XYZ file of C-alpha atoms in Angstrom:
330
model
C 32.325 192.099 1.901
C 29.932 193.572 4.667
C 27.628 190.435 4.347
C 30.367 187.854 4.034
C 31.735 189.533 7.368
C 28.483 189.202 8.971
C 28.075 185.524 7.667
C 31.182 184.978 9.520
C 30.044 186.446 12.544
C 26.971 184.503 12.707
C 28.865 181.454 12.277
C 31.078 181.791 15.093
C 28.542 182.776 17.530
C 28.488 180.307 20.537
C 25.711 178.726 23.503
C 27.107 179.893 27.100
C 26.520 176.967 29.611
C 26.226 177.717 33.153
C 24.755 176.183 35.730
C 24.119 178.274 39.130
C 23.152 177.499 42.470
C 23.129 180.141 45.197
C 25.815 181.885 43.356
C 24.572 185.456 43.337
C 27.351 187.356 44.399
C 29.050 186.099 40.844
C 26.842 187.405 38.638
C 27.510 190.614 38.260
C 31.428 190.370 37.297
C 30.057 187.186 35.254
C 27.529 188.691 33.650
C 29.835 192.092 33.148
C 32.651 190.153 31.584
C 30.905 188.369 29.154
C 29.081 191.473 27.392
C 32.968 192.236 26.608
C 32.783 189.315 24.447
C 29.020 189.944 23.579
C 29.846 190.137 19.167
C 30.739 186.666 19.878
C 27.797 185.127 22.320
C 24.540 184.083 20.143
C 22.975 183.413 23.813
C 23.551 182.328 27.419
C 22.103 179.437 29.274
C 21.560 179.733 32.514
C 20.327 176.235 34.280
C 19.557 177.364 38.057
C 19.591 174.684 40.135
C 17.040 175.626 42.285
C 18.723 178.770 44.078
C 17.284 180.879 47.415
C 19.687 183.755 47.034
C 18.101 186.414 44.653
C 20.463 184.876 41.379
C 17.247 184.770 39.526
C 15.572 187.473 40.123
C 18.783 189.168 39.132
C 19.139 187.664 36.236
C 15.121 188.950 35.307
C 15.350 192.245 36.538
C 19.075 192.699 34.285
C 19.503 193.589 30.640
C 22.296 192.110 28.778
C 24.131 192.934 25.045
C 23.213 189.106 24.359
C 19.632 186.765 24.985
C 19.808 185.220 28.201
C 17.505 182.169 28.665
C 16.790 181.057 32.209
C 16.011 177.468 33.153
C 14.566 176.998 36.565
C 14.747 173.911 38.583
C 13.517 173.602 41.982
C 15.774 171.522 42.696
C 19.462 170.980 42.684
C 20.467 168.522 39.805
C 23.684 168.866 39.721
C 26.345 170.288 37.318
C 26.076 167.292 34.778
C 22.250 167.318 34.312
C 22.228 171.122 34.709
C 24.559 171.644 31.853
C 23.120 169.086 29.460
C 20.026 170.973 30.282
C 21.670 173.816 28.836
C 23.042 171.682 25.741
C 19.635 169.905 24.860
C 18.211 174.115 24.314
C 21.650 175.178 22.527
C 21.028 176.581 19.111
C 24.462 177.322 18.048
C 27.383 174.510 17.074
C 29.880 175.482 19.970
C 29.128 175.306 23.182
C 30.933 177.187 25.939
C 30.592 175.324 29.341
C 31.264 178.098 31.874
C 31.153 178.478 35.449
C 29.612 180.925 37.367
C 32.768 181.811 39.727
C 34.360 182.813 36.690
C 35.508 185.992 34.757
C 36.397 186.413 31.201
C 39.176 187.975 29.668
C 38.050 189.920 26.224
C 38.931 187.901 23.159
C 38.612 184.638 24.624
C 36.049 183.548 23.254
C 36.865 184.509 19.615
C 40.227 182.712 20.461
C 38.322 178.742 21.338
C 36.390 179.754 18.414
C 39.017 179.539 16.187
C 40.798 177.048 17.506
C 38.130 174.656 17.941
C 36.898 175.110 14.167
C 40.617 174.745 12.507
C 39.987 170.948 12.944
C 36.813 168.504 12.750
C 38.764 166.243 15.088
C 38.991 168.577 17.920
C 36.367 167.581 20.479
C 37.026 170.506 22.650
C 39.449 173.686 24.094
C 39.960 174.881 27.008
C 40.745 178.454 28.068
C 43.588 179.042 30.495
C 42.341 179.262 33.971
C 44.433 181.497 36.560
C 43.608 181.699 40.200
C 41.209 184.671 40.498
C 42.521 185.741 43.740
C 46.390 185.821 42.878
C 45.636 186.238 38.379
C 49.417 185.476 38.202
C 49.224 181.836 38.911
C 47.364 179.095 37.445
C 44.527 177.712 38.396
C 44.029 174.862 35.548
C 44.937 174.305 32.110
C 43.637 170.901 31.736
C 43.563 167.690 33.801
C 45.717 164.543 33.308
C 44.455 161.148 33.823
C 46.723 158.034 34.545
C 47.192 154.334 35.584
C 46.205 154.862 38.957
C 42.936 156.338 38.232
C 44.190 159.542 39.135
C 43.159 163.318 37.932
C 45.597 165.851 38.514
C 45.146 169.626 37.285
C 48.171 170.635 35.275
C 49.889 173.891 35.518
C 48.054 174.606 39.522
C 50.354 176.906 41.089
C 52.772 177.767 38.212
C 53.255 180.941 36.969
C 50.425 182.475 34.375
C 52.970 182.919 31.437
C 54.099 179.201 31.310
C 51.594 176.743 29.121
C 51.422 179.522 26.380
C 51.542 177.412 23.633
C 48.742 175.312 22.467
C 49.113 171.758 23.471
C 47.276 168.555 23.390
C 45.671 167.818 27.006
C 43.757 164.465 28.490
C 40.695 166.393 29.286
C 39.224 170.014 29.316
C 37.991 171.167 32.624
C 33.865 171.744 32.083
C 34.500 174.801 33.995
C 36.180 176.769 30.803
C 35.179 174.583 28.092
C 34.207 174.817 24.290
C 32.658 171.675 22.813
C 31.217 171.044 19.478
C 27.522 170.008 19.901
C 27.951 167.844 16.903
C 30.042 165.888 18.143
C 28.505 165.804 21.913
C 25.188 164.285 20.004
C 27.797 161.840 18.201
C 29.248 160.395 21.656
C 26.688 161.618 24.115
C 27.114 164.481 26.355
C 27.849 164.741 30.115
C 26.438 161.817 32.355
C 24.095 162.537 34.129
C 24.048 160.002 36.849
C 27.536 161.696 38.156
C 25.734 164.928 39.509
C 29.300 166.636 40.366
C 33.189 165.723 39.718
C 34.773 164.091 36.914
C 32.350 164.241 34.728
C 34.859 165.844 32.196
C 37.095 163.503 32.491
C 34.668 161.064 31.734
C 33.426 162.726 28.613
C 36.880 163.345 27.237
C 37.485 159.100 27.662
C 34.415 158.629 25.389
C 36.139 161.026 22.953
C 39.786 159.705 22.700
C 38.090 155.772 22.371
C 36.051 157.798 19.562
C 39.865 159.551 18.205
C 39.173 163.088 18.901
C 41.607 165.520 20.528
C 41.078 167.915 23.561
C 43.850 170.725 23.007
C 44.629 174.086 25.684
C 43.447 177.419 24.172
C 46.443 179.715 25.959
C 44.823 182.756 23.874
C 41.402 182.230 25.750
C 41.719 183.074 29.893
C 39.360 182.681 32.117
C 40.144 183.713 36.002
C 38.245 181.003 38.541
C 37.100 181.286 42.019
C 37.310 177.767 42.650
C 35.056 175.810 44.932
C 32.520 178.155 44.953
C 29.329 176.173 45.292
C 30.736 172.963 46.508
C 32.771 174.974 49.160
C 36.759 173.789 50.517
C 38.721 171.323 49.191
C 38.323 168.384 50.815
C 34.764 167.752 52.727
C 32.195 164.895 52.461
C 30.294 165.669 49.928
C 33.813 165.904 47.683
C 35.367 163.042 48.955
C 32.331 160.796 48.439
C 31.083 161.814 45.437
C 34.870 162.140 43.571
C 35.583 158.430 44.816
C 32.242 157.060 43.694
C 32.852 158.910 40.184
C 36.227 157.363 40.103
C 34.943 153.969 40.167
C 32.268 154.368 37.796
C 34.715 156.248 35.021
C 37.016 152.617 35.653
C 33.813 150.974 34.960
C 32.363 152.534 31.925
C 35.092 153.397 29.810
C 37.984 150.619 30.578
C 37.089 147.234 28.435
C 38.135 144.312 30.142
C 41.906 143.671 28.558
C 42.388 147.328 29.829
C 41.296 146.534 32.984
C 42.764 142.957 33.566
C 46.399 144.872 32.293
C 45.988 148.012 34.495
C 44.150 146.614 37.456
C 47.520 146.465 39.966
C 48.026 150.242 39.332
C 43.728 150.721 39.834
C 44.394 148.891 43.007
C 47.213 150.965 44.392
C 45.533 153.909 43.172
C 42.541 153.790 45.418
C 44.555 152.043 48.044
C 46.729 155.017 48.077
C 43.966 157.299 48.197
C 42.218 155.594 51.185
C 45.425 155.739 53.145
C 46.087 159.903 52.035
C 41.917 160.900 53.031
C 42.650 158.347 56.618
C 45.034 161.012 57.379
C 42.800 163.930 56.171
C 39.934 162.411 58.652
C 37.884 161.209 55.360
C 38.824 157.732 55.544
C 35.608 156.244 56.081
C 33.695 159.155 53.645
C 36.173 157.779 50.508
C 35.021 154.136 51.498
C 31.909 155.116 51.376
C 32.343 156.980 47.968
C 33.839 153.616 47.101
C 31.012 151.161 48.185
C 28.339 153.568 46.577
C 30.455 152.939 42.943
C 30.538 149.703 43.435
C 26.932 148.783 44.208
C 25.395 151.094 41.543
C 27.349 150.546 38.871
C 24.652 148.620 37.336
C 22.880 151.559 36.405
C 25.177 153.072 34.367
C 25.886 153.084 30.656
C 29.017 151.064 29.365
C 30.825 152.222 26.376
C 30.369 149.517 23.871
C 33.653 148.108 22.309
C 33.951 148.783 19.095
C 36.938 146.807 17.249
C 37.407 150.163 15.103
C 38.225 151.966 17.803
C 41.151 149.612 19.155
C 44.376 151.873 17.820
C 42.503 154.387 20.229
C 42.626 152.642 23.200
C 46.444 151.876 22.602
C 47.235 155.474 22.449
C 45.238 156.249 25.293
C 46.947 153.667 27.093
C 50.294 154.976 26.061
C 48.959 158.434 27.127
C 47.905 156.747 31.165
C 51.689 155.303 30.551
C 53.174 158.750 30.008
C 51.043 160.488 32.496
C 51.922 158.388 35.783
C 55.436 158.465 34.445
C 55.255 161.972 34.455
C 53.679 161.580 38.245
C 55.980 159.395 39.809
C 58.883 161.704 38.504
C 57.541 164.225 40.745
C-alpha cells in the first residue's frame, strides 16, 4: 500500500511556471506559500526576464522543500515566451502557470490536480483568485469572451464565497492555471508573438475549436496582487498591446464564415472601445494598438480549418451568443 501511495504521489506531482521580472519583493510570500504545497510540486520554473532587483540572487542564495530551476534572460521576453520557456523544460504532465504576485492557499494544488485528471477532455483549471489586498472579494475566476471581441473577468468584485461550485468557463486566466502538457504539445502552447495580454484567451480558442473544456477549480485559491509588473490599469503599454492582441486573436482563430457572420458586433466592439479609452486619454494609444494588429498580422500563425472540428465552432459561437447576452443584460 506504501508504494502504491507513493506511485500516486509521483503521479500527481506538477511543473510551477512563473515568469518574473523585477518582482523581488514577491518572492518570499511566493516562495513561502508554495513549500505548503511542496508533497505536491515535482519542481518550479522560474523564467526571469532579465530582472535588476536582487530576484535572482534570491532565488540562489534560498533553499526550498522542492527543485527550483532558474532560467535567465537578459532580456525581457515577455510572459508568453517566458512561460513556454518554462513549458519546453517541464518534466511533469501538469503544468501550473503561476504568477509571481501571487500566494497560495494549502491544498490547492492537490485540488487542480484532481480535477484536471478526472477527465482527458479538460484542457485546463483554474484556481479561484481573490483580491490579495481585501481576500474577501474576487479577483478572477475565469474570463468570458463574446461577440464584440470582448474579455471580461467574471466574479471581479463579488464576494469570495459565490462561484463555489465547479463550472465550465471560456478561458483560464494564465495567472492561476493548470494545463496538461499533453495536450499543450497537441494544440501548441502560448504564442509567443503576443509578449503580454490575452494570450490565454487565445490559447483556450485553439482548445474549444480542438473540443476541450476549461472548468473553475473553487477548491484551489490563489490570492493576486494584480498588475504587479505591468503596473495600473489602464496605461500605454496596456492599452496598446491589449488592442493589438485583440485583433490578432480575431485574426487567428475566427475562419471566415465566423467572421463575415460576427463582423457588425467586431466592429462595434472596437468602435466602442475607441470611444471608452478617448475618454480615458488613450484614444490615440488603442489606435495605435489597432494599426500595429493590423499591419503585422502577417506574421502570425492561423489556425487551420479543419471540417472535423465544425460542431466546435457552433458551440463556441453559441457560447460568444450567450456571453454578450449575458453583457448587455448588465
Amino acid at each position: 500500500m506504501d508504494e502504491i501511495k507513493k506511485f500516486n504521489l509521483i503521479s500527481m506531482k506538477v511543473s510551477v511556471v512563473t515568469p518574473n521580472y523585477n518582482g523581488e519583493r514577491f518572492l518570499k510570500t511566493f516562495f513561502e506559500s508554495l513549500n505548503d504545497d511542496s508533497d505536491y510540486i515535482g519542481e518550479v520554473i522560474i523564467v526571469d526576464n532579465g530582472s535588476t532587483d536582487g530576484s535572482k540572487e534570491y532565488i540562489k542564495s534560498n533553499t526550498f522543500n522542492f527543485p527550483v530551476i532558474l532560467i535567465e534572460n537578459t532580456e525581457n521576453l515577455g510572459f508568453s515566451p517566458a512561460v513556454n520557456q518554462g513549458i519546453s523544460k517541464a518534466k511533469y504532465e501538469y503544468i501550473f502557470s503561476l504568477n509571481n504576485d501571487t500566494e497560495l492557499k494549502k491544498g490547492s494544488i492537490k485540488a487542480l490536480v484532481d480535477l484536471a485528471s478526472s477527465n482527458d477532455n479538460i484542457f485546463s483549471v483554474q484556481a479561484k483568485m481573490l483580491q490579495y489586498n481585501n481576500k474577501e472579494l474576487i479577483d478572477d475566476v475565469g474570463d468570458e469572451y463574446n461577440l464584440l471581441a470582448w474579455t471580461k473577468k467574471t466574479g471581479e468584485n463579488h464576494k469570495s464565497g459565490e462561484y463555489s461550485e465547479v463550472c465550465e468557463i471560456f478561458s483560464a486566466c494564465a495567472g492561476a492555471a493548470m494545463y496538461k502538457k499533453s495536450l499543450l504539445d497537441r494544440i501548441g502552447a502560448f504564442d509567443d508573438n503576443y509578449f503580454a495580454y490575452m494570450e490565454d484567451v487565445d490559447i483556450a480558442i485553439r482548445s474549444k475549436i480542438n473540443g476541450y473544456t476549461n472548468l473553475l477549480c473553487p477548491d484551489a485559491v490563489v490570492y493576486h496582487i494584480g498588475s504587479a509588473t505591468s503596473g495600473s490599469r489602464y496605461n500605454e503599454f496596456k492599452v496598446r498591446l491589449a488592442a493589438r492582441n485583440n485583433v490578432w486573436t480575431v485574426y487567428k482563430n475566427l475562419p471566415i464564415p465566423m467572421k463575415i457572420v460576427n463582423f457588425i458586433f467586431l466592429f462595434l466592439g472596437f468602435f466602442i472601445k475607441y470611444v471608452f479609452f478617448v475618454k480615458k486619454g488613450f484614444g490615440s494609444t488603442y489606435l495605435a494598438g489597432i494599426r500595429e494588429g493590423l499591419s503585422t498580422r502577417g506574421k502570425l500563425e492561423k489556425v487551420k480549418f479543419e471540417g472535423r472540428n465544425t460542431k466546435n465552432y457552433f458551440k463556441m459561437e453559441y457560447r460568444l451568443i450567450i456571453n454578450t447576452i449575458k453583457f448587455l443584460k448588465k
